[in-house]
Amino acid sequence: MSIRVRFAPSPTGHLHVGNARTALFNWLLARGKGGTYVLRIEDTDTERSTRESESSILEDLRWLGLDWDEGPDAGGAFGPYRQSERSGLYRQVTEQLLAGGRAYRCFCTPDQLEAERQAALAAGQPPKYSGRCRAVSPADAAVRMAGGESAAIRFRVPESRNVTFQDVVRGEVTFSTDVIGDPVIVRSDGRPAYNFAVVIDDVRMEITHVIRGEDHISNTPRQVLIYEAIGAVPPVFAHLSLVLGPDHAPLSKRHGATSVAEFRDRGYLPEALVNYLALLGWSPGENEELMAVAQMAPRFDLSAVSHSAAVFDTAKLAWMNRHYMKEAVPARIAREALPYFRRAGYVVAGGESALEYIESLLPMAVGSVDRIEEIPERVAQIFDWEAERAAALLRSEGDGRRVIEAFAAAVADRGPLDRDSFRLAAARVKEVTGLKGRALFHPIRVALTAADSGPELDLAVPAIDRGAAMAAGIGLKRIASCAQRASDVSRLLRG
RNA sequence: GUCCCCAUCGUCCAGCGGUCAGGACGCGGCCCUUUCAAGGCCGAGACCCGGGUUCGAUUCCCGGUGGGGACGCCA
């Protein structure tokens, strides 16, 4: 039998990295074993679910490269793929369960239930449903319904027995039914509840492996009971440990970025994020780490997945992102970087030529920064030069004035500098001043960049002059040439 | 409170009865270098505790401790 897995997000916000990892592990299993990957939208909570969230989740999954075979957009033989469009299927099973006495109507009000829960908690008791409405006969229920009362439908959990299921990552897991309250399977307004809808859908969609977060492990016995009640065979379960923040608390906003969209906005590459996520709780073995997920899939094995929670380490993700930025085709990085250059004000129009210019700057930045977002900052010296700042910095350099005057003279009336003409100019300054090494180059750097550190001058100087020559034509912020910078600074130092 | 899950360097993974306990990130040092990064090399750094089982436990079993999850008409 061929494997069918599903990723079933609830469209109530952005795709969280923890969920992205769940989506990835499902994908790895499906792709590695030639199975089918189903995307199902769990939107039974109509108050919180939105179509915007649904499409942003789909977009995030696509960006990560986790493609699916069946889903709300892709179609498939087991649709519809939104729970909100499957009401008929649930109703049918509900009737069956009601008729068989496996489910009953519950007339308790939310206030009542909440009060009971608080009382139980206060008394140190497990806050599970008391089962009060189990005693309401179907006949009485019918009368009350006819009288206009509304009721939810609960599943009747058998008393005092164990429920055992196999979990591929954890082994055998057993719960006593005595700790499980009767779950609501249909709300009083007729919408199905989670524990019911998942089971029905996983059965109807012929899902063979349910891979989800560990937070669902205690729902599993309830679901197994429902599988039994409808005469279906439960799938293979795999509960993935959670992703935590550095303080061991669940990854949340205060730890920084938590959604896939945020990582994308901050300039991470999808192949880096997805590679990093795959390593959170799993390893392809052989001490290998940098690997495309497509290469990982054939080696993926659920039974090798880690049992313990993993701390999300942004520093390691950054290292990985640096690696993939170096591997990426420069034109792609340039395109991804363009929005950040616009935001910084360095690019004002931004067509093809601006993109080419940005690409030409990449050797100064890629390898030196963690994220695409940081590229403009790394090359800021090209765009944000100020004569006053440069002069102020240079005043503390003993030979600063001598060097820069010689440099200004060497480059005056020479046109834009390229690498060779810059070296020639530097050689000329060396000759005139008798200085070399740091004493020679540092003042030049400070004068031309208004900073005492930054990219190699061999790269920066030509970049500045190329930019200065073309700026207006290709939609860049105005850039002062190196000759201009040198002469402005020497004038300030003289004055 | 009850139930469930988990436990190797700071972090992520290897290990699956006998290993100098391995790799990666991070950290420290050195090298490279006209600066900062990057890169190369070297280094420090872990089997939660207590009982068993065994000739021998990081590895198997039990208990403790610690961490996490669940206990909704949310998923």
Coordinates of C-alpha atoms (C1' of nucleotides) in Angstrom, one line a residue:
Chain A
M1 CA 0.0 0.0 0.0
S2 CA 1.3 3.4 -0.9
I3 CA 1.8 6.0 1.8
R4 CA -0.5 8.9 2.1
V5 CA 0.4 11.7 4.5
R6 CA -1.2 15.0 5.2
F7 CA -0.4 18.4 6.6
A8 CA -3.4 19.9 8.1
P9 CA -3.0 23.5 9.2
S10 CA -5.6 25.7 10.7
P11 CA -5.8 28.9 8.7
T12 CA -5.7 31.2 11.8
G13 CA -2.5 33.0 11.1
H14 CA 0.9 32.7 9.6
L15 CA 2.8 29.4 9.2
H16 CA 4.9 29.0 12.3
V17 CA 8.3 27.4 12.0
G18 CA 7.3 24.6 14.2
N19 CA 4.4 23.8 11.9
A20 CA 6.7 24.2 8.9
R21 CA 8.9 21.5 10.4
T22 CA 5.8 19.2 10.7
A23 CA 5.0 20.0 7.1
L24 CA 8.6 19.3 6.1
F25 CA 8.7 15.9 7.9
N26 CA 5.5 14.9 6.2
W27 CA 6.9 16.0 2.9
L28 CA 10.2 14.1 3.5
L29 CA 8.3 10.9 4.2
A30 CA 6.0 11.3 1.2
R31 CA 8.8 12.2 -1.2
G32 CA 11.2 9.7 0.1
K33 CA 8.8 6.8 -0.1
G34 CA 7.0 7.8 -3.3
G35 CA 3.9 8.6 -1.4
T36 CA 1.2 11.2 -1.7
Y37 CA 1.2 14.5 0.1
V38 CA -2.2 15.9 1.0
L39 CA -2.8 19.4 2.1
R40 CA -6.0 19.8 4.1
I41 CA -7.3 23.0 5.6
E42 CA -8.8 22.6 9.1
D43 CA -11.1 25.6 9.2
T44 CA -13.9 24.3 11.4
D45 CA -13.2 27.2 13.7
T46 CA -15.0 29.7 11.5
E47 CA -14.5 32.6 13.8
R48 CA -10.7 32.5 13.6
S49 CA -10.2 31.0 10.2
T50 CA -9.6 33.3 7.2
R51 CA -8.9 32.8 3.5
E52 CA -6.1 35.3 3.9
S53 CA -4.3 33.0 6.4
E54 CA -5.0 30.0 4.1
S55 CA -3.4 31.7 1.1
S56 CA -0.5 32.9 3.2
I57 CA 0.2 29.4 4.5
L58 CA 0.0 28.0 1.0
E59 CA 2.4 30.7 -0.2
D60 CA 4.9 30.0 2.7
L61 CA 4.8 26.2 1.9
R62 CA 5.5 27.0 -1.8
W63 CA 8.3 29.3 -0.9
L64 CA 9.8 26.5 1.2
G65 CA 9.5 24.2 -1.8
L66 CA 7.2 21.8 0.0
D67 CA 4.8 20.9 -2.8
W68 CA 1.7 18.8 -2.3
D69 CA -0.2 16.5 -4.6
E70 CA -3.7 17.1 -3.3
G71 CA -5.2 20.2 -1.7
P72 CA -7.7 23.0 -1.9
D73 CA -5.9 24.5 -4.9
A74 CA -4.6 21.3 -6.5
G75 CA -7.8 19.2 -6.2
G76 CA -7.6 15.5 -6.0
A77 CA -9.9 12.4 -5.7
F78 CA -10.5 12.9 -2.0
G79 CA -11.8 16.4 -1.9
P80 CA -13.0 18.8 -0.9
Y81 CA -9.9 19.7 1.0
R82 CA -11.3 22.3 3.4
Q83 CA -13.2 20.9 6.4
S84 CA -15.7 23.7 6.1
E85 CA -16.8 22.2 2.8
R86 CA -17.2 18.7 4.1
S87 CA -20.1 19.1 6.5
G88 CA -22.2 16.4 4.9
L89 CA -19.6 13.8 5.5
Y90 CA -19.4 14.5 9.2
R91 CA -23.2 14.7 9.7
Q92 CA -23.6 11.2 8.3
V93 CA -21.2 9.7 10.8
T94 CA -22.7 11.7 13.7
E95 CA -26.1 10.2 13.0
Q96 CA -24.6 6.7 13.0
L97 CA -22.8 7.4 16.3
L98 CA -25.9 8.8 17.9
A99 CA -28.1 5.9 16.8
G100 CA -25.6 3.4 18.1
G101 CA -25.4 5.2 21.5
R102 CA -21.7 6.0 21.0
A103 CA -22.5 9.7 21.2
Y104 CA -25.1 11.7 23.0
R105 CA -26.4 15.2 23.2
C106 CA -25.0 17.5 25.9
F107 CA -27.1 20.4 27.1
C108 CA -24.5 21.9 29.5
T109 CA -23.8 25.6 28.9
P110 CA -20.3 27.0 28.4
D111 CA -20.6 28.9 31.7
Q112 CA -21.6 25.7 33.5
L113 CA -18.7 23.8 32.0
E114 CA -16.2 26.6 32.8
A115 CA -17.4 26.8 36.4
E116 CA -16.9 23.0 36.8
R117 CA -13.5 23.2 35.2
Q118 CA -12.4 25.9 37.6
A119 CA -13.8 24.0 40.6
A120 CA -12.0 20.8 39.6
L121 CA -8.7 22.7 39.1
A122 CA -9.1 24.4 42.5
A123 CA -9.9 21.0 44.2
G124 CA -6.8 19.5 42.6
Q125 CA -9.0 17.3 40.4
P126 CA -8.4 16.6 36.7
P127 CA -10.6 19.1 34.9
K128 CA -12.4 16.7 32.6
Y129 CA -16.1 16.8 31.6
S130 CA -18.2 15.2 34.3
G131 CA -20.4 13.3 32.0
R132 CA -23.6 14.8 33.4
C133 CA -25.6 14.6 30.1
R134 CA -24.8 11.0 29.6
A135 CA -27.9 10.4 31.6
V136 CA -30.1 12.3 29.3
S137 CA -32.0 9.7 27.3
P138 CA -32.3 10.2 23.5
A139 CA -36.1 10.6 24.0
D140 CA -35.6 13.4 26.5
A141 CA -33.0 15.0 24.3
A142 CA -35.4 15.0 21.4
V143 CA -38.0 16.7 23.5
R144 CA -35.6 19.4 24.7
M145 CA -34.4 19.9 21.1
A146 CA -37.9 20.3 20.0
G147 CA -38.4 22.8 22.7
G148 CA -35.7 25.0 21.2
E149 CA -32.8 24.0 23.4
S150 CA -29.5 23.6 21.7
A151 CA -27.0 20.9 22.4
A152 CA -23.6 19.8 21.5
I153 CA -22.9 16.2 20.7
R154 CA -20.3 14.3 22.8
F155 CA -18.6 11.1 22.1
R156 CA -19.1 8.5 24.9
V157 CA -15.7 7.4 26.1
P158 CA -15.8 3.9 27.5
E159 CA -15.0 3.6 31.2
S160 CA -12.0 2.0 32.8
R161 CA -10.1 0.5 30.0
N162 CA -6.8 1.3 28.3
V163 CA -6.3 2.7 24.9
T164 CA -3.0 1.8 23.3
F165 CA -1.6 3.0 20.0
Q166 CA 1.7 2.7 18.2
D167 CA 3.8 5.8 17.7
V168 CA 6.6 5.4 15.3
V169 CA 8.8 7.9 17.0
R170 CA 7.9 6.9 20.6
G171 CA 6.8 3.4 20.6
E172 CA 3.7 2.1 22.3
V173 CA 1.7 4.7 24.2
T174 CA -1.1 3.9 26.6
F175 CA -3.8 6.0 28.2
S176 CA -6.5 5.0 30.6
T177 CA -9.9 6.1 29.5
D178 CA -10.6 7.3 33.0
V179 CA -8.5 10.4 32.4
I180 CA -10.4 11.2 29.2
G181 CA -13.5 13.3 29.3
D182 CA -16.2 12.8 26.7
P183 CA -15.0 15.0 23.8
V184 CA -17.5 17.3 21.9
I185 CA -17.6 16.0 18.4
V186 CA -20.2 18.4 17.1
R187 CA -20.7 21.9 18.5
S188 CA -24.2 23.1 19.3
D189 CA -24.3 25.1 16.1
G190 CA -23.6 22.0 14.0
R191 CA -20.0 22.5 13.1
P192 CA -17.8 19.5 13.7
A193 CA -15.0 19.7 16.4
Y194 CA -11.4 18.9 15.8
N195 CA -11.1 15.5 17.3
F196 CA -14.0 14.3 15.2
A197 CA -13.3 16.0 11.9
V198 CA -9.6 14.9 11.8
V199 CA -10.6 11.2 12.3
I200 CA -13.3 11.3 9.6
D201 CA -11.1 13.1 7.2
D202 CA -8.1 11.0 7.8
V203 CA -10.2 7.9 7.2
R204 CA -12.0 9.3 4.1
M205 CA -8.7 10.6 2.6
E206 CA -7.1 7.2 3.3
I207 CA -4.3 8.7 5.3
T208 CA -1.7 6.1 6.3
H209 CA 0.6 8.1 8.4
V210 CA -0.4 11.0 10.8
I211 CA 2.7 13.0 11.5
R212 CA 2.0 16.0 13.8
G213 CA 3.2 17.9 16.8
E214 CA 3.6 16.3 20.2
D215 CA 0.9 18.6 21.5
H216 CA -1.6 16.2 19.9
I217 CA -0.4 13.1 21.6
S218 CA -3.0 13.3 24.3
N219 CA -5.7 13.8 21.7
T220 CA -4.7 10.6 20.1
P221 CA -6.5 8.2 22.5
R222 CA -9.8 10.0 21.9
Q223 CA -9.2 9.7 18.2
V224 CA -8.3 6.1 18.4
L225 CA -11.6 5.5 20.3
I226 CA -13.5 7.2 17.5
Y227 CA -11.7 5.1 14.9
E228 CA -12.9 2.0 16.8
A229 CA -16.4 3.3 17.1
I230 CA -16.8 3.8 13.3
G231 CA -15.0 0.5 12.6
A232 CA -11.9 2.1 11.0
V233 CA -8.3 1.1 11.4
P234 CA -6.2 3.9 12.9
P235 CA -3.2 5.1 10.8
V236 CA 0.4 5.0 11.9
F237 CA 1.0 7.9 14.3
A238 CA 4.2 9.9 14.7
H239 CA 4.3 12.7 17.2
L240 CA 7.1 15.2 16.7
S241 CA 8.7 16.9 19.7
L242 CA 8.2 20.6 20.0
V243 CA 10.4 23.4 18.9
L244 CA 11.5 25.6 21.8
G245 CA 13.1 29.0 22.3
P246 CA 16.6 29.5 23.9
D247 CA 14.9 29.6 27.3
H248 CA 13.2 26.3 26.8
A249 CA 9.8 27.9 26.5
P250 CA 7.8 27.3 23.4
L251 CA 9.1 29.5 20.6
S252 CA 7.2 32.7 20.7
K253 CA 7.4 36.3 19.5
R254 CA 9.7 37.4 22.3
H255 CA 12.3 35.1 20.8
G256 CA 12.3 37.0 17.6
A257 CA 11.0 35.7 14.3
T258 CA 8.7 32.7 14.6
S259 CA 6.8 32.6 11.3
V260 CA 8.1 31.5 8.0
A261 CA 7.0 34.8 6.5
E262 CA 9.2 36.7 9.0
F263 CA 12.2 34.6 8.2
R264 CA 11.6 35.4 4.5
D265 CA 11.2 39.1 5.2
R266 CA 14.4 39.1 7.2
G267 CA 16.4 37.8 4.2
Y268 CA 16.7 34.1 4.8
L269 CA 16.8 31.8 1.9
P270 CA 14.2 29.0 1.8
E271 CA 16.7 26.3 1.2
A272 CA 18.6 27.4 4.3
L273 CA 15.5 27.5 6.5
V274 CA 14.3 24.1 5.3
N275 CA 17.7 22.5 5.7
Y276 CA 18.0 23.8 9.2
L277 CA 14.5 22.7 10.1
A278 CA 15.2 19.2 8.8
L279 CA 18.1 18.9 11.2
L280 CA 15.9 19.9 14.2
G281 CA 15.0 16.5 15.4
W282 CA 16.5 14.4 12.7
S283 CA 19.9 13.7 11.0
P284 CA 20.7 12.2 7.7
G285 CA 23.6 10.5 9.4
E286 CA 27.3 10.4 8.4
N287 CA 27.7 13.7 10.2
E288 CA 26.3 15.4 7.2
E289 CA 24.4 18.7 7.6
L290 CA 24.4 20.8 4.4
M291 CA 22.0 19.0 2.1
A292 CA 19.1 19.8 -0.1
V293 CA 15.9 18.4 1.3
A294 CA 15.3 16.5 -1.9
Q295 CA 18.5 14.7 -1.2
M296 CA 17.4 14.0 2.4
A297 CA 14.1 12.5 1.5
P298 CA 15.3 9.1 0.4
R299 CA 17.2 8.8 3.7
F300 CA 14.4 10.0 5.9
D301 CA 13.1 7.6 8.5
L302 CA 10.5 8.4 11.1
S303 CA 11.9 6.0 13.6
A304 CA 15.1 7.9 13.6
V305 CA 13.4 11.1 14.6
S306 CA 14.5 12.6 17.9
H307 CA 12.3 12.1 21.0
S308 CA 13.2 15.3 22.8
A309 CA 12.3 18.9 22.2
A310 CA 14.7 21.0 20.2
V311 CA 15.9 24.5 20.8
F312 CA 15.7 26.7 17.8
D313 CA 19.2 28.2 17.3
T314 CA 19.2 31.3 15.2
A315 CA 23.0 31.5 15.1
K316 CA 23.2 28.1 13.4
L317 CA 20.4 29.1 11.0
A318 CA 22.5 32.2 10.2
W319 CA 25.6 30.1 9.4
M320 CA 23.5 27.9 7.1
N321 CA 22.0 30.9 5.4
R322 CA 25.5 32.4 4.8
H323 CA 26.4 29.1 3.2
Y324 CA 23.4 29.1 0.8
M325 CA 23.9 32.7 0.0
K326 CA 27.4 31.9 -1.2
E327 CA 26.1 29.0 -3.3
A328 CA 23.2 30.9 -4.8
V329 CA 23.3 32.4 -8.3
P330 CA 24.3 36.1 -7.8
A331 CA 21.5 37.4 -10.0
R332 CA 19.0 35.8 -7.7
I333 CA 20.5 37.3 -4.6
A334 CA 20.5 40.7 -6.3
R335 CA 16.9 40.4 -7.1
E336 CA 16.0 39.4 -3.5
A337 CA 18.2 42.2 -2.2
L338 CA 16.6 44.9 -4.3
P339 CA 13.7 45.6 -1.9
Y340 CA 16.2 46.2 0.9
F341 CA 18.2 48.6 -1.2
R342 CA 15.0 50.5 -1.9
R343 CA 14.1 50.6 1.7
A344 CA 17.5 52.0 2.6
G345 CA 17.0 54.7 -0.1
Y346 CA 20.0 53.5 -2.1
V347 CA 17.9 52.6 -5.1
V348 CA 15.2 55.0 -6.1
A349 CA 14.0 53.7 -9.4
G350 CA 15.4 50.3 -9.9
G351 CA 15.3 48.6 -13.2
E352 CA 17.5 46.0 -14.8
S353 CA 20.6 48.1 -14.6
A354 CA 20.1 48.8 -10.9
L355 CA 19.9 45.1 -10.5
E356 CA 23.1 44.6 -12.4
Y357 CA 24.8 47.2 -10.2
I358 CA 23.6 45.5 -7.1
E359 CA 24.9 42.2 -8.4
S360 CA 28.3 43.8 -9.0
L361 CA 28.4 44.7 -5.2
L362 CA 27.7 41.2 -4.0
P363 CA 31.3 40.1 -3.8
M364 CA 31.7 42.7 -1.0
A365 CA 28.8 41.4 1.0
V366 CA 28.0 37.7 0.3
G367 CA 30.0 35.7 2.8
S368 CA 30.3 38.6 5.1
V369 CA 26.6 38.9 6.1
D370 CA 24.1 36.5 7.6
R371 CA 21.1 37.6 5.7
I372 CA 20.1 39.3 2.4
E373 CA 18.5 42.1 4.4
E374 CA 22.0 43.0 5.7
I375 CA 23.6 43.5 2.3
P376 CA 22.8 47.2 1.9
E377 CA 24.2 47.9 5.3
R378 CA 27.4 46.1 4.4
V379 CA 27.9 48.3 1.3
A380 CA 26.4 51.5 2.9
Q381 CA 29.8 53.3 2.5
I382 CA 29.1 53.5 -1.2
F383 CA 25.9 55.4 -0.7
D384 CA 26.2 57.2 2.6
W385 CA 29.5 59.1 2.6
E386 CA 29.9 62.4 4.4
A387 CA 32.9 64.6 4.0
E388 CA 32.6 66.0 7.6
R389 CA 32.5 62.5 9.1
A390 CA 35.4 61.3 7.0
A391 CA 37.5 64.4 7.9
A392 CA 36.7 64.0 11.6
L393 CA 37.8 60.4 11.6
L394 CA 41.0 61.3 9.6
R395 CA 42.1 64.0 12.0
S396 CA 43.1 61.3 14.5
E397 CA 45.3 59.6 11.9
G398 CA 48.9 61.0 12.1
D399 CA 49.6 61.0 8.4
G400 CA 46.0 61.3 7.3
R401 CA 46.2 64.7 5.8
R402 CA 49.5 64.0 3.9
V403 CA 48.1 60.7 2.5
I404 CA 44.8 62.1 1.3
E405 CA 46.3 65.1 -0.3
A406 CA 48.6 63.0 -2.2
F407 CA 45.8 60.6 -3.1
A408 CA 43.6 63.5 -4.2
A409 CA 46.3 64.8 -6.4
A410 CA 46.9 61.3 -7.9
V411 CA 43.3 60.8 -8.9
A412 CA 42.4 64.3 -10.0
D413 CA 41.2 64.5 -13.6
R414 CA 41.5 60.8 -14.1
G415 CA 37.9 59.7 -14.5
P416 CA 36.4 56.7 -12.7
L417 CA 38.8 54.4 -10.9
D418 CA 38.9 50.7 -11.5
R419 CA 40.9 48.2 -9.6
D420 CA 44.1 48.8 -11.6
S421 CA 44.0 52.6 -11.6
F422 CA 43.2 52.6 -7.9
R423 CA 46.3 50.5 -7.3
L424 CA 48.3 52.8 -9.4
A425 CA 47.1 55.8 -7.5
A426 CA 47.9 54.0 -4.2
A427 CA 51.4 53.3 -5.5
R428 CA 51.8 56.9 -6.4
V429 CA 50.8 57.9 -2.8
K430 CA 53.2 55.4 -1.4
E431 CA 56.0 57.0 -3.5
V432 CA 55.1 60.5 -2.5
T433 CA 54.6 59.9 1.2
G434 CA 57.0 57.0 1.8
L435 CA 54.2 55.2 3.7
K436 CA 53.1 51.7 3.2
G437 CA 50.8 49.0 4.5
R438 CA 48.3 50.1 7.0
A439 CA 49.7 53.5 7.4
L440 CA 49.1 54.1 3.7
F441 CA 45.8 52.3 3.2
H442 CA 43.9 53.1 6.4
P443 CA 43.8 56.9 5.8
I444 CA 42.6 56.2 2.2
R445 CA 39.9 53.9 3.5
V446 CA 38.8 56.5 6.1
A447 CA 38.7 59.3 3.6
L448 CA 36.9 57.4 0.9
T449 CA 34.4 55.5 3.1
A450 CA 34.1 57.7 6.2
A451 CA 34.6 54.5 8.2
D452 CA 37.5 52.6 9.5
S453 CA 36.4 49.2 8.5
G454 CA 34.5 47.7 5.6
P455 CA 34.8 45.7 2.4
E456 CA 38.2 45.5 0.6
L457 CA 39.1 48.8 -1.0
D458 CA 40.1 46.9 -4.2
L459 CA 36.4 46.2 -4.5
A460 CA 34.9 49.2 -2.8
V461 CA 36.7 51.9 -4.8
P462 CA 35.7 50.7 -8.3
A463 CA 32.2 50.1 -7.0
I464 CA 32.0 53.7 -5.7
D465 CA 33.2 55.1 -9.0
R466 CA 31.0 52.9 -11.1
G467 CA 28.1 53.9 -9.0
A468 CA 29.0 57.6 -9.1
A469 CA 29.2 57.5 -12.9
M470 CA 25.9 55.8 -13.5
A471 CA 23.8 56.7 -10.5
A472 CA 21.4 59.1 -12.1
G473 CA 21.1 56.9 -15.2
I474 CA 20.1 53.7 -13.4
G475 CA 18.0 55.1 -10.6
L476 CA 20.5 55.1 -7.7
K477 CA 20.8 57.6 -4.9
R478 CA 23.5 60.2 -5.9
I479 CA 27.0 58.9 -5.2
A480 CA 30.1 61.0 -4.8
S481 CA 33.1 59.7 -6.7
C482 CA 36.4 58.8 -5.0
A483 CA 38.2 61.8 -6.5
Q484 CA 35.4 64.0 -5.2
R485 CA 35.6 62.4 -1.8
A486 CA 39.4 62.8 -1.7
S487 CA 39.3 66.4 -2.7
D488 CA 36.5 67.3 -0.3
V489 CA 38.3 65.7 2.6
S490 CA 41.6 67.4 1.9
R491 CA 39.9 70.7 1.7
L492 CA 38.2 70.2 5.0
L493 CA 41.5 69.1 6.6
R494 CA 43.3 72.1 5.2
G495 CA 40.6 74.6 6.3
Chain B
rG1 C1' -3.5 18.6 40.7
rU2 C1' -4.0 14.2 37.2
rC3 C1' -2.3 11.9 32.8
rC4 C1' 1.3 11.5 28.8
rC5 C1' 6.1 12.4 26.6
rC6 C1' 11.3 13.5 27.1
rA7 C1' 16.7 13.6 29.2
rU8 C1' 24.8 13.0 25.5
rC9 C1' 29.1 19.4 25.1
rG10 C1' 25.8 26.2 25.9
rU11 C1' 22.7 24.6 21.3
rC12 C1' 21.4 20.9 17.2
rC13 C1' 22.6 15.9 15.9
rA14 C1' 26.0 10.8 15.9
rG15 C1' 26.3 6.7 19.3
rC16 C1' 22.0 1.8 19.6
rG17 C1' 26.7 -3.2 26.1
rG18 C1' 33.3 -2.8 25.5
rU19 C1' 34.5 4.2 21.6
rC20 C1' 40.7 8.4 23.3
rA21 C1' 32.1 9.5 23.6
rG22 C1' 32.1 11.7 17.0
rG23 C1' 30.4 16.1 13.9
rA24 C1' 28.1 21.0 13.3
rC25 C1' 26.8 26.0 15.3
rG26 C1' 28.5 29.1 19.0
rC27 C1' 33.0 30.2 22.0
rG28 C1' 38.7 30.9 22.7
rG29 C1' 43.5 31.0 20.1
rC30 C1' 46.6 31.1 15.8
rC31 C1' 47.1 31.9 10.5
rC32 C1' 45.7 34.7 6.2
rU33 C1' 45.1 40.1 5.6
rU34 C1' 46.0 47.5 4.1
rU35 C1' 40.5 47.3 8.0
rC36 C1' 35.8 44.6 9.4
rA37 C1' 33.8 40.2 8.0
rA38 C1' 34.6 35.7 5.4
rG39 C1' 38.1 31.5 5.0
rG40 C1' 41.9 27.8 7.0
rC41 C1' 44.1 25.4 11.3
rC42 C1' 44.1 24.3 16.6
rG43 C1' 41.6 24.2 21.3
rA44 C1' 38.1 24.1 25.6
rG45 C1' 33.5 21.9 26.3
rA46 C1' 28.6 16.5 27.6
rC47 C1' 26.7 11.0 29.0
rC48 C1' 20.9 14.5 35.2
rC49 C1' 21.0 11.6 40.1
rG50 C1' 20.3 6.8 42.7
rG51 C1' 19.4 1.7 42.4
rG52 C1' 19.4 -2.7 39.7
rU53 C1' 20.7 -6.4 35.2
rU54 C1' 25.6 -7.7 33.3
rC55 C1' 32.3 -9.8 33.3
rG56 C1' 31.2 -4.7 31.7
rA57 C1' 26.7 0.3 31.3
rU58 C1' 26.1 6.7 28.0
rU59 C1' 23.6 2.5 25.9
rC60 C1' 18.8 -2.3 29.0
rC61 C1' 15.1 -2.1 33.5
rC62 C1' 13.1 0.6 37.9
rG63 C1' 12.8 5.0 41.0
rG64 C1' 13.9 10.1 41.7
rU65 C1' 14.9 14.9 39.9
rG66 C1' 14.4 18.3 36.0
rG67 C1' 12.0 20.0 31.4
rG68 C1' 7.9 19.9 28.1
rG69 C1' 2.8 18.7 26.6
rA70 C1' -2.4 17.8 27.5
rC71 C1' -6.7 18.1 30.5
rG72 C1' -11.9 23.7 25.6
rC73 C1' -18.5 23.8 21.9
rC74 C1' -9.2 25.9 19.7
rA75 C1' -6.8 23.1 16.6

